[in-house]
C-alpha positions as MATLAB code, in Angstrom:
seq = 'XXXXXXXXXXXXXXXXXXXXXXXXXXXXXXXXXXXXXXXXXXXXXXXXXXXXXXXXXXXXXXXXXXXXXXXXXXXXXXXXXXXXXXXXXXXXXXXXXXXXXXXXXXXXXXXXXXXXXXXXXXXXXXXXXXXXXXXXXXXXXXXXXXXXXXXXXXXXXXXXXXXXXXXXXXXXXXXXXXXXXXXXXXXXXXXXXXXXXXXXXXXXXXXXXXXXXXXXXXXXXXXXXXXXXXXXXXXXXXXXXXXXXXXXXXXXXXXXXXXXXXXXXXXXXXXXXXXXXXXXXXXXXXXXXXXXXXXXXXXXXXXXXXXXXXXXXXXXXXXXXXXXXXXXXXXXXXXXXXXXXXXXXXXXXXXXXXXXXXXXXXXXXXXXXXXXXXXXXXXXXXXXXXXXXXXXXXXXXXXXXXXXXXXXXXXXXXXXXXXXXXXXXXXXXXXXXXXXXXXXXXXXXXXXXXXXXXXXXXXXXXXXXXXXXXXXXXXXXXXXXXXXXXXXXXXXXXXXXXXXXXXXXXXXXXXXXXXXXXXXXXXXXXXXXXXXXXXXXXXXXXXXXXXXXXXXXXXXXXXXXXXXXXXXXXXXXXXXXXXXXXXXXXXXXXXXXXXXXXXXXXXXXXXXXXXXXXXXXXXXXXXXXXXXXXXXXXXXXXX';
ca = [
     -47.449   19.016  -51.782;
     -45.420   18.758  -55.015;
     -44.044   22.362  -54.660;
     -43.063   21.579  -51.075;
     -41.392   18.252  -52.107;
     -39.311   19.859  -54.732;
     -38.245   22.855  -52.440;
     -37.188   20.337  -49.825;
     -35.310   18.243  -52.292;
     -33.511   21.284  -53.683;
     -32.403   22.650  -50.163;
     -28.571   22.651  -49.798;
     -29.071   22.307  -46.075;
     -31.116   19.060  -46.743;
     -28.544   17.706  -49.127;
     -25.966   18.168  -46.588;
     -27.785   15.905  -44.127;
     -29.112   13.117  -46.343;
     -27.536   10.895  -48.886;
     -29.761   11.846  -51.919;
     -27.818   12.509  -54.985;
     -30.726   13.511  -57.227;
     -34.385   13.460  -57.661;
     -33.825   10.751  -60.412;
     -32.060    8.470  -58.123;
     -34.695    8.839  -55.413;
     -37.351    8.150  -57.796;
     -35.964    4.619  -58.345;
     -36.995    3.891  -54.712;
     -40.578    2.257  -53.949;
     -43.097    4.864  -53.445;
     -43.438    4.266  -49.671;
     -39.735    4.780  -49.162;
     -39.758    8.069  -50.940;
     -42.617    9.209  -48.887;
     -40.818    8.144  -45.855;
     -37.661    9.817  -46.725;
     -39.675   13.128  -47.642;
     -41.312   13.095  -44.320;
     -38.092   12.409  -42.380;
     -36.246   15.083  -44.383;
     -38.828   17.835  -44.099;
     -39.485   16.971  -40.149;
     -35.785   17.260  -39.397;
     -34.895   20.399  -41.539;
     -35.012   22.393  -38.413;
     -34.440   21.744  -34.744;
     -36.263   23.152  -31.757;
     -33.000   23.900  -29.923;
     -30.023   25.527  -31.685;
     -26.830   23.487  -31.564;
     -24.086   24.633  -29.113;
     -20.879   25.868  -30.394;
     -17.564   26.193  -28.420;
     -13.867   26.714  -29.220;
     -12.474   26.362  -25.794;
     -14.832   24.237  -23.664;
     -18.118   22.730  -23.427;
     -20.544   21.895  -20.421;
     -23.814   19.973  -20.930;
     -26.063   18.243  -18.165;
     -29.675   17.777  -17.184;
     -30.402   21.219  -15.620;
     -29.283   24.685  -16.552;
     -28.015   25.222  -12.915;
     -25.964   22.138  -13.344;
     -24.358   23.246  -16.624;
     -23.750   26.659  -14.893;
     -21.569   24.796  -12.238;
     -19.528   23.522  -15.163;
     -19.145   26.857  -16.818;
     -18.042   28.405  -13.514;
     -15.312   25.742  -13.040;
     -14.100   26.300  -16.727;
     -14.108   29.964  -15.953;
     -11.704   29.419  -13.104;
      -9.298   27.528  -15.247;
     -10.475   24.112  -14.675;
     -10.363   21.339  -17.233;
     -13.013   18.963  -18.428;
     -12.703   16.646  -15.570;
     -12.858   19.464  -12.911;
     -15.957   21.037  -14.876;
     -17.552   17.247  -14.978;
     -17.142   16.734  -11.320;
     -18.550   20.215  -10.327;
     -21.658   19.570  -12.475;
     -21.803   16.087  -10.896;
     -21.850   17.759   -7.359;
     -24.316   20.147   -8.360;
     -27.020   17.732   -9.934;
     -26.705   15.443   -6.974;
     -27.371   18.376   -4.819;
     -30.350   19.720   -6.492;
     -31.869   16.268   -6.800;
     -31.689   15.937  -10.592;
     -33.353   12.546  -10.032;
     -30.324   11.311   -8.148;
     -28.470   12.099   -4.920;
     -24.923   11.863   -3.312;
     -25.588    8.261   -2.146;
     -26.135    7.140   -5.748;
     -23.630    5.632   -8.338;
     -21.267    7.141  -10.880;
     -20.030    5.737  -14.269;
     -17.886    7.560  -16.615;
     -15.614    7.449  -19.615;
     -12.587    9.753  -19.792;
     -10.618   10.456  -22.847;
      -6.903   11.321  -21.730;
      -5.295   13.271  -24.470;
      -1.868   12.719  -22.834;
      -2.163    8.799  -23.552;
      -4.688    8.857  -26.239;
      -6.726    6.274  -24.215;
     -10.319    6.002  -23.066;
     -10.588    5.185  -19.326;
     -13.407    3.675  -17.602;
     -14.650    4.651  -14.125;
     -16.649    2.175  -11.971;
     -18.183    3.920   -9.035;
     -21.068    1.702   -8.716;
     -21.757    0.753   -5.158;
     -22.129   -3.021   -4.008;
     -24.655   -4.987   -1.907;
     -24.071   -4.791    1.701;
     -23.262   -7.742    4.077;
     -26.305   -9.744    4.743;
     -27.831   -9.018    1.189;
     -28.544  -12.545   -0.032;
     -31.288  -14.192   -2.050;
     -32.388  -16.161    0.896;
     -32.753  -12.780    2.951;
     -35.110  -11.388    0.466;
     -37.009  -14.646   -0.338;
     -37.807  -15.012    3.505;
     -39.549  -11.617    2.940;
     -41.612  -13.053    0.003;
     -39.748  -10.916   -2.425;
     -38.952  -11.997   -5.915;
     -36.496   -9.190   -6.305;
     -34.859   -6.620   -3.938;
     -37.372   -3.860   -3.228;
     -37.629   -0.572   -5.356;
     -37.598    1.784   -2.380;
     -36.355    1.882    1.216;
     -33.126    1.220    3.049;
     -33.193   -2.425    1.812;
     -32.899   -1.253   -1.801;
     -29.511    0.543   -1.449;
     -26.111   -0.394   -2.500;
     -23.207    1.428   -0.804;
     -22.790    5.059   -1.913;
     -20.631    5.304   -5.058;
     -20.885    8.930   -6.285;
     -18.649   10.690   -3.590;
     -15.872    8.078   -4.401;
     -16.349    8.498   -7.961;
     -16.091   12.228   -7.997;
     -13.138   12.342   -5.770;
     -11.217    9.663   -7.539;
     -11.796   11.286  -11.081;
     -10.672   14.764   -9.529;
      -7.664   13.273   -7.899;
      -6.398   11.312  -10.796;
      -7.358   13.599  -13.710;
      -8.458   16.951  -12.593;
      -6.440   20.083  -11.762;
      -8.417   21.832   -8.890;
      -9.012   21.204   -5.370;
     -12.085   19.481   -3.990;
     -12.950   22.796   -2.225;
     -13.088   24.545   -5.558;
     -14.995   21.895   -7.296;
     -17.550   21.423   -4.598;
     -18.112   25.234   -4.344;
     -21.334   25.342   -6.475;
     -22.752   22.275   -4.687;
     -22.155   23.821   -1.284;
     -23.719   27.081   -2.298;
     -26.716   25.144   -3.577;
     -26.839   23.133   -0.272;
     -27.193   26.285    1.617;
     -30.218   27.236   -0.451;
     -31.177   27.423   -4.070;
     -34.609   28.060   -5.764;
     -36.036   24.453   -6.405;
     -37.529   24.004   -9.701;
     -41.146   22.783  -10.422;
     -40.362   19.227  -11.616;
     -38.384   18.439   -8.509;
     -40.799   20.094   -6.062;
     -43.785   18.258   -7.669;
     -41.948   14.889   -7.643;
     -41.312   15.409   -3.816;
     -44.904   16.369   -3.123;
     -46.310   13.472   -5.109;
     -44.126   11.019   -3.263;
     -44.721   12.510    0.233;
     -46.640    9.343    1.616;
     -43.368    7.303    1.062;
     -41.091    9.947    2.329;
     -42.958   10.251    5.595;
     -41.933    6.605    6.342;
     -38.310    7.688    6.591;
     -37.588   10.371    9.420;
     -34.341   12.014    7.933;
     -35.996   12.080    4.493;
     -38.989   13.826    6.045;
     -36.986   16.318    7.695;
     -35.266   17.384    4.393;
     -37.982   16.976    1.815;
     -41.160   18.234    3.664;
     -40.542   21.665    5.037;
     -44.386   22.361    5.284;
     -45.506   19.341    7.140;
     -49.249   19.666    8.236;
     -50.007   21.914    5.454;
     -52.058   21.273    2.246;
     -48.701   21.219    0.354;
     -46.066   19.691    2.522;
     -43.194   19.576   -0.017;
     -41.416   22.792   -1.277;
     -42.985   25.168   -3.810;
     -41.656   25.810   -7.247;
     -39.114   28.701   -6.723;
     -38.772   28.327   -3.000;
     -35.313   28.487   -1.690;
     -34.588   24.814   -0.706;
     -32.023   24.341    2.080;
     -30.182   21.076    2.823;
     -28.158   21.993    6.102;
     -26.923   18.326    6.725;
     -25.821   18.014    3.239;
     -23.838   21.246    3.561;
     -22.246   20.054    6.782;
     -21.231   16.647    5.050;
     -19.580   18.391    2.073;
     -17.868   20.843    4.585;
     -16.236   17.907    6.313;
     -14.875   16.758    3.072;
     -13.315   20.222    2.449;
     -12.245   20.304    5.966;
     -10.294   17.077    5.534;
      -8.734   18.385    2.302;
      -7.644   21.542    4.135;
      -6.030   19.718    6.919;
      -4.200   17.338    4.621;
      -2.884   20.262    2.484;
      -1.782   22.240    5.807;
       0.085   19.027    6.798;
       2.141   19.129    3.618;
       0.153   16.615    1.534;
      -0.206   17.467   -2.357;
      -3.422   17.895   -4.105;
      -4.095   14.334   -4.988;
      -3.345   13.138   -1.468;
      -5.512   15.801   -0.035;
      -8.505   14.846   -1.961;
      -7.971   11.228   -1.062;
      -7.999   12.435    2.677;
     -11.462   13.639    2.003;
     -12.292   10.134    0.389;
     -10.971    8.566    3.620;
     -13.365   10.564    5.808;
     -16.290    9.723    3.779;
     -15.781    5.956    3.603;
     -13.895    5.437    6.871;
     -14.456    8.406    9.041;
     -17.161   10.003   10.874;
     -19.299   10.499    7.743;
     -19.288    6.685    7.127;
     -20.317    6.012   10.788;
     -23.219    8.378   10.516;
     -24.313    6.788    7.163;
     -24.134    3.237    8.604;
     -26.083    4.309   11.839;
     -28.800    6.171    9.884;
     -29.148    3.343    7.332;
     -29.365    0.529    9.964;
     -31.780    2.650   12.103;
     -34.280    2.594    9.060;
     -33.732   -1.144    8.326;
     -30.698   -1.174    6.023;
     -27.815   -3.663    6.095;
     -24.721   -1.546    5.703;
     -21.811   -2.117    7.984;
     -18.658    0.080    8.413;
     -16.662   -2.824    6.815;
     -18.914   -2.635    3.729;
     -18.013    1.172    3.287;
     -14.486    0.800    4.044;
     -13.895   -2.139    1.717;
     -15.652   -0.565   -1.282;
     -13.282    1.136   -3.693;
     -13.829    2.858   -6.922;
     -12.342    0.876  -10.009;
     -10.397    2.381  -12.844;
     -10.967   -0.032  -15.622;
     -10.447   -0.846  -19.415;
     -13.513   -0.203  -21.453;
     -14.950   -2.479  -24.114;
     -15.023   -1.434  -27.573;
     -16.013   -2.446  -31.133;
     -15.284   -0.864  -34.542;
     -18.232    0.145  -36.577;
     -17.304    1.166  -40.031;
     -13.953    2.644  -39.036;
     -15.216    4.295  -35.889;
     -14.207    2.857  -32.312;
     -17.182    2.741  -30.013;
     -16.453    2.400  -26.219;
     -18.562    1.458  -23.310;
     -18.096    0.248  -19.821;
     -17.977   -3.378  -19.099;
     -20.534   -5.852  -18.509;
     -21.578   -4.773  -15.085;
     -23.472   -2.120  -17.236;
     -25.864   -2.828  -20.096;
     -23.297   -0.826  -22.392;
     -22.014   -3.863  -24.297;
     -25.498   -4.303  -25.565;
     -25.102   -1.143  -27.891;
     -21.715   -2.793  -29.099;
     -23.582   -6.015  -29.810;
     -26.241   -4.185  -31.598;
     -23.715   -2.300  -33.777;
     -21.980   -5.596  -34.824;
     -25.286   -7.127  -35.753;
     -26.310   -3.978  -37.697;
     -23.016   -3.922  -39.576;
     -24.504   -6.955  -41.575;
     -27.305   -4.619  -43.204;
     -27.347   -1.662  -45.467;
     -29.115    0.812  -43.215;
     -28.629    3.749  -45.101;
     -30.466    2.230  -48.174;
     -33.444    1.485  -45.960;
     -34.052    5.062  -45.095;
     -34.263    6.719  -41.647;
     -37.213    5.364  -39.693;
     -38.716    3.494  -42.661;
     -40.640    0.375  -41.623;
     -37.622   -1.820  -42.764;
     -35.264    0.236  -40.705;
     -37.364    0.152  -37.444;
     -38.088   -3.635  -37.830;
     -34.384   -4.143  -38.400;
     -33.050   -2.173  -35.465;
     -35.675   -3.290  -33.178;
     -34.812   -7.042  -33.722;
     -31.070   -6.258  -33.514;
     -31.691   -4.672  -30.034;
     -33.909   -7.523  -28.990;
     -31.146  -10.070  -29.881;
     -28.501   -7.856  -27.936;
     -30.621   -7.275  -25.040;
     -31.696  -10.945  -24.748;
     -28.045  -11.732  -24.237;
     -27.781   -8.847  -21.656;
     -30.565  -10.138  -19.604;
     -28.858  -13.617  -19.372;
     -25.186  -13.180  -19.648;
     -24.262   -9.785  -17.959;
     -23.115   -9.241  -14.442;
     -20.160   -8.184  -12.250;
     -16.868   -9.391  -13.762;
     -15.391   -9.519  -10.271;
     -17.458  -12.445   -9.506;
     -17.763  -15.991  -10.904;
     -19.012  -17.065  -13.308;
     -17.307  -14.716  -15.898;
     -19.552  -13.224  -18.630;
     -18.414  -14.641  -22.132;
     -17.638  -11.209  -23.367;
     -15.091  -12.188  -26.026;
     -17.806  -14.457  -27.690;
     -20.526  -11.841  -27.245;
     -18.555   -8.992  -29.039;
     -17.226  -11.155  -31.909;
     -18.027  -10.190  -35.272;
     -18.656  -13.886  -36.050;
     -21.197  -14.251  -33.385;
     -22.949  -11.102  -34.518;
     -23.116  -12.282  -38.097;
     -24.935  -15.421  -36.862;
     -27.326  -13.413  -34.810;
     -28.080  -11.190  -37.718;
     -29.348  -14.127  -39.465;
     -32.365  -14.360  -36.960;
     -33.706  -10.999  -38.039;
     -36.811  -11.721  -39.973;
     -39.365   -9.648  -42.129;
     -41.935   -9.899  -39.083;
     -40.797   -9.319  -35.428;
     -40.025  -12.537  -33.543;
     -41.460  -12.164  -29.941;
     -39.505  -15.309  -28.930;
     -36.045  -13.913  -29.524;
     -33.878  -15.604  -26.772;
     -30.296  -15.473  -25.807;
     -27.861  -17.034  -28.074;
     -24.687  -19.090  -27.307;
     -21.461  -17.127  -27.591;
     -19.377  -19.661  -25.938;
     -18.167  -21.455  -29.243;
     -17.142  -18.117  -30.448;
     -14.500  -17.975  -27.659;
     -13.526  -21.672  -27.984;
     -15.556  -22.922  -24.961;
     -18.676  -25.023  -24.188;
     -21.562  -23.182  -22.624;
     -21.890  -24.234  -19.097;
     -25.439  -22.812  -18.926;
     -26.782  -24.224  -22.157;
     -29.652  -26.015  -20.061;
     -30.897  -22.648  -18.918;
     -31.295  -20.791  -22.129;
     -34.763  -22.078  -22.757;
     -35.782  -22.801  -19.138;
     -35.510  -19.055  -18.183;
     -38.248  -18.066  -20.493;
     -40.654  -19.806  -18.331;
     -39.715  -17.469  -15.238;
     -39.938  -14.229  -17.006;
     -42.678  -11.922  -15.998;
     -44.867  -10.837  -18.942;
     -46.700   -7.589  -18.639;
     -50.064   -8.493  -20.249;
     -48.488   -8.972  -23.773;
     -51.733   -9.034  -25.399;
     -52.415   -5.494  -24.266;
     -51.092   -2.324  -25.883;
     -48.988    0.166  -23.861;
     -51.236    2.523  -21.816;
     -49.294    5.646  -21.956;
     -46.958    7.631  -19.803;
     -49.008    6.684  -16.600;
     -48.593    2.898  -17.384;
     -46.551    1.423  -14.206;
     -44.714   -0.831  -16.814;
     -43.403    2.266  -18.738;
     -42.850    4.344  -15.485;
     -40.423    1.695  -14.444;
     -38.735    1.066  -18.013;
     -38.313    4.799  -18.783;
     -37.183    6.247  -15.393;
     -33.948    8.275  -15.987;
     -31.714   10.545  -13.776;
     -29.272   12.758  -15.757;
     -26.150   12.627  -17.861;
     -23.074   14.904  -18.036;
     -20.790   15.737  -21.001;
     -17.580   18.050  -20.893;
     -14.803   18.623  -23.198;
     -11.960   21.298  -23.310;
      -9.371   22.560  -25.990;
      -6.738   20.489  -24.187;
      -8.302   17.529  -25.414;
      -9.965   16.042  -22.253;
     -13.426   14.705  -22.729;
     -15.886   13.223  -20.045;
     -19.175   11.272  -20.394;
     -20.865   10.444  -17.147;
     -24.196    8.708  -16.531;
     -24.803    9.010  -12.671;
     -27.816    7.880  -10.955;
     -29.356    6.587   -7.687;
     -30.888    8.166   -4.784;
     -33.693    9.472   -6.695;
     -36.927   10.796   -5.149;
     -38.462    9.153   -2.951;
     -34.961    8.356   -1.259;
     -34.052    7.298    2.132;
     -31.602    9.783    3.566;
     -28.959    8.262    5.605;
     -29.012    9.736    9.175;
     -28.065   13.347    9.441;
     -25.733   13.378    6.456;
     -28.170   14.643    3.903;
     -27.022   11.808    1.511;
     -29.916   10.061   -0.369;
     -29.389    6.335   -0.662;
     -29.222    4.341   -3.941;
     -31.999    2.133   -5.010;
     -29.907    0.103   -7.238;
     -30.305   -3.316   -5.406;
     -33.422   -3.985   -7.449;
     -31.422   -4.631  -10.485;
     -30.086   -7.994   -9.151;
     -31.833  -11.289   -9.631;
     -32.362  -13.740   -7.019;
     -32.884  -16.760   -9.328;
     -29.707  -18.112  -11.011;
     -32.137  -19.663  -13.783;
     -32.998  -16.243  -14.990;
     -29.302  -14.871  -15.090;
     -26.620  -16.942  -13.290;
     -24.117  -14.020  -13.803;
     -26.215  -11.363  -11.947;
     -27.389  -13.297   -8.801;
     -27.177  -11.178   -5.563;
     -24.210  -11.593   -3.345;
     -22.696   -9.477   -0.630;
     -20.232   -7.089   -2.100;
     -21.154   -7.708   -5.551;
     -22.268   -4.884   -8.085;
     -25.665   -5.334   -9.765;
     -25.825   -5.246  -13.676;
     -27.144   -1.690  -14.225;
     -28.528    0.313  -17.090;
     -26.281    3.200  -16.705;
     -24.177    3.591  -19.725;
     -21.965    6.521  -20.873;
     -20.677    6.382  -24.442;
     -17.698    7.748  -26.350;
     -16.433    7.203  -29.932;
     -13.010    7.845  -31.607;
     -12.222    8.129  -35.236;
      -8.810    8.011  -36.531;
      -7.693    7.935  -32.987;
      -9.303   11.259  -31.941;
     -12.543   11.941  -30.125;
     -15.472   11.807  -32.597;
     -18.428   11.813  -30.273;
     -19.154   11.801  -26.527;
     -22.727   10.882  -25.683;
     -25.079    9.753  -22.942;
     -28.631    9.743  -21.906;
     -30.915    9.057  -18.868;
     -33.898    6.637  -19.307;
     -33.456    3.351  -17.695;
     -33.586    0.343  -19.933;
     -34.096    2.833  -23.003;
     -30.708    4.265  -22.801;
     -28.468    2.154  -25.129;
     -31.640    2.055  -27.484;
     -31.532    5.859  -27.700;
     -27.665    5.969  -27.688;
     -27.664    3.382  -30.650;
     -30.040    5.415  -32.740;
     -28.478    8.660  -31.983;
     -24.963    7.238  -33.289;
     -26.639    5.973  -36.358;
     -28.349    9.153  -37.128;
     -25.112   10.781  -37.353;
     -22.860    8.001  -38.988;
     -25.489    6.618  -41.430;
     -27.849    9.665  -42.044;
     -25.218   12.449  -41.719;
     -27.317   14.378  -39.057;
     -25.776   17.112  -37.172;
     -25.455   16.287  -33.399;
     -28.500   18.597  -32.584;
     -30.649   16.918  -35.264;
     -29.639   13.486  -33.945;
     -30.387   14.464  -30.465;
     -33.885   15.536  -31.404;
     -34.724   12.921  -33.951;
     -37.659   10.685  -33.397;
     -36.411    7.414  -31.953;
     -38.263    4.073  -31.172;
     -38.378    2.305  -27.941;
     -38.593   -1.400  -27.618;
     -40.035   -3.146  -24.594;
     -38.967   -6.625  -25.748;
     -36.317   -6.926  -22.937;
     -36.627   -7.656  -19.425;
     -37.026   -4.499  -17.284;
     -34.121   -3.866  -14.817;
     -36.571   -2.493  -12.298;
     -39.635   -3.105  -10.360;
     -41.225   -6.481  -11.478;
     -38.730   -7.048  -14.122;
     -41.279   -7.499  -16.707;
     -41.039   -7.969  -20.516;
     -43.515   -7.077  -23.292;
     -42.570   -8.654  -26.616;
     -43.510   -6.676  -29.676;
     -44.286   -3.511  -27.817;
     -42.912   -0.345  -29.480;
     -43.083    3.464  -28.787;
     -43.241    5.309  -31.967;
     -43.186    9.285  -32.500;
     -46.859   10.875  -32.968;
     -45.920   12.070  -36.424;
     -44.973    8.586  -37.872;
     -46.963    8.298  -41.126;
     -49.944    5.977  -41.239;
     -48.438    3.750  -44.072;
     -45.384    3.054  -41.561;
     -47.828    2.250  -38.824;
     -49.829   -0.040  -40.946;
     -46.707   -1.836  -42.154;
     -45.418   -2.406  -38.665;
     -48.692   -3.554  -37.347;
     -48.704   -6.117  -40.026;
     -45.215   -7.219  -38.881;
     -46.620   -7.842  -35.305;
     -45.873   -4.751  -33.352;
     -47.967   -3.327  -30.650;
     -47.763    0.509  -30.878;
     -48.084    3.479  -28.682;
     -47.291    6.934  -29.622;
     -45.505   10.119  -28.026;
     -44.944   13.454  -29.253;
     -41.171   13.311  -28.303;
     -39.197   10.161  -28.414;
     -35.584   11.295  -28.533;
     -34.852   10.692  -25.078;
     -32.973   13.416  -23.051;
     -29.854   12.943  -25.117;
     -26.584   14.898  -24.450;
     -23.786   14.808  -26.659;
     -20.533   16.652  -27.985;
     -19.384   16.027  -31.634;
     -15.758   17.161  -32.608;
     -15.333   19.216  -35.534;
     -11.598   18.720  -36.163;
     -11.506   20.496  -39.441;
     -12.385   23.855  -37.695;
     -11.073   22.985  -34.253;
     -14.436   23.381  -32.431;
     -17.116   21.503  -30.579;
     -20.772   21.042  -31.366;
     -22.993   20.269  -28.627;
     -26.476   18.549  -28.940;
     -29.103   18.419  -26.342;
     -32.547   16.964  -27.349;
     -35.842   18.789  -26.839;
     -37.113   15.931  -24.625;
     -36.412   17.563  -21.205;
     -34.584   20.417  -19.396;
     -31.092   19.296  -20.517;
     -28.984   21.772  -21.966;
     -25.434   23.252  -21.788;
     -23.049   26.097  -21.950;
     -19.972   26.728  -24.256;
     -17.220   29.007  -25.013;
];
């Protein structure tokens, strides 16, 4: 052990990744911190996946076939936006836990302006979707599945808007990989098995049954792994979009106008009519007016500066600002001196996240509706400093939302609800530990879709976290389009969150949260992850791994994260489990014992990185470094 320790400390590679100046300096630390640091250093000396390196472009997403679609697009001369749109189309077609009727959220760095752009392609609640409607059905929240769970489709509009405004290629060129896949591709085991496991629900919806269950009446009714999976209805829908573009070009329209002609056909033409007909047939509420009135929003992102790095997130219709709030809080601590994943570090970031997510659960919602979220106060450094004072040596299971209004010069109109809401939260047997991956609480909390990262040598950078329409999905008539299940992220009781109460044409507060960071005005890191309410937890830790602990992007992508459940789930029964934490199985016993004394209820998993995808920008050498965690099938291609 002594020889191993000295070898580790003498390794140049290790010294490049951790701020340890000398053995003498290290020995001044308490013995447990020394052991913790040595454990961390040794375990991260190698990565299971090699980092990606590229000079001209990089394409990363949740499935190898999806990344190939991006590479094909780059090879044809497309930019990062073109490639990201091609990957988006491909992963929706191959049901990488999402479909074409879901939602798309993106951040785009435009090298021509030096600005980060936010894309809001989240669908909204249909006409007739009100708290009263669902309460009459004895529901505390909109349902998890079925046509009543669906917001209006957002991904087609998001893809076409990004392509029209910032891409260079035609819709036909970008959709080519997805259309080839719709005609038939060899389905992978993960998706095939997911279909088979959910077939009882799928059989309730006639158009889903037609697409998903090609072997009805047999022992296995879903597709087999490796079987060529055909989606003829979806192919016809995508063909109609291409046809609309071709006709517009033939009529003298330019590239951008032709793409928007396809957009028009999807949301106001015959495709929209079939989506509405098929959805209403299966009990949904969509109207043609709902689809016609919905629009993609191009927005200003929110940002904070953390130690000289500007970090960008989408607005408060996502959970993204919770990461920004966490960074503001953590800026008040010397995280580096605590050591990566030491007990003090874990305790500090756990409670910082608890504080930020308590605010998320009460204050975040669609900014297009009243009341307006107090984002100026929530993102102020002064508010964060006050919240940081609440972090204790032991975990506080009663952390609650703060009052940011004084930090933007206002009186809180909802002060009376801050403590009342606690009585309304659903607690998932807080006295019990987590029960592993099959625990329904964990299944809801951790459920994820995919993420997309793309960058090119001209300077375009794209980070997308698309979702919705996951298996089991209601397919809207004969379109092949699987509908979103995002309505469940609304609340029906204003006492829980007055900003996120369901209303027609309102967007729910979602977990989806792409990320981007600039340093000295240039891209520093583009990163995203799937995983429900854990997304900004994983993203926060990845960012700190790079900035505080000098890890490479691949090391940071594979590094052992923690997951907290001391926040209200955005899905299912919207439960909360104070003090519950997932740790990596290799966390040493002394850290476990320390955390147990601090009030944590632990479970352990062998991989806790989350399926992180990221691009780090090496300006010294003019290259890209790509990172993709060892958690799932995510990976990429670079040139």
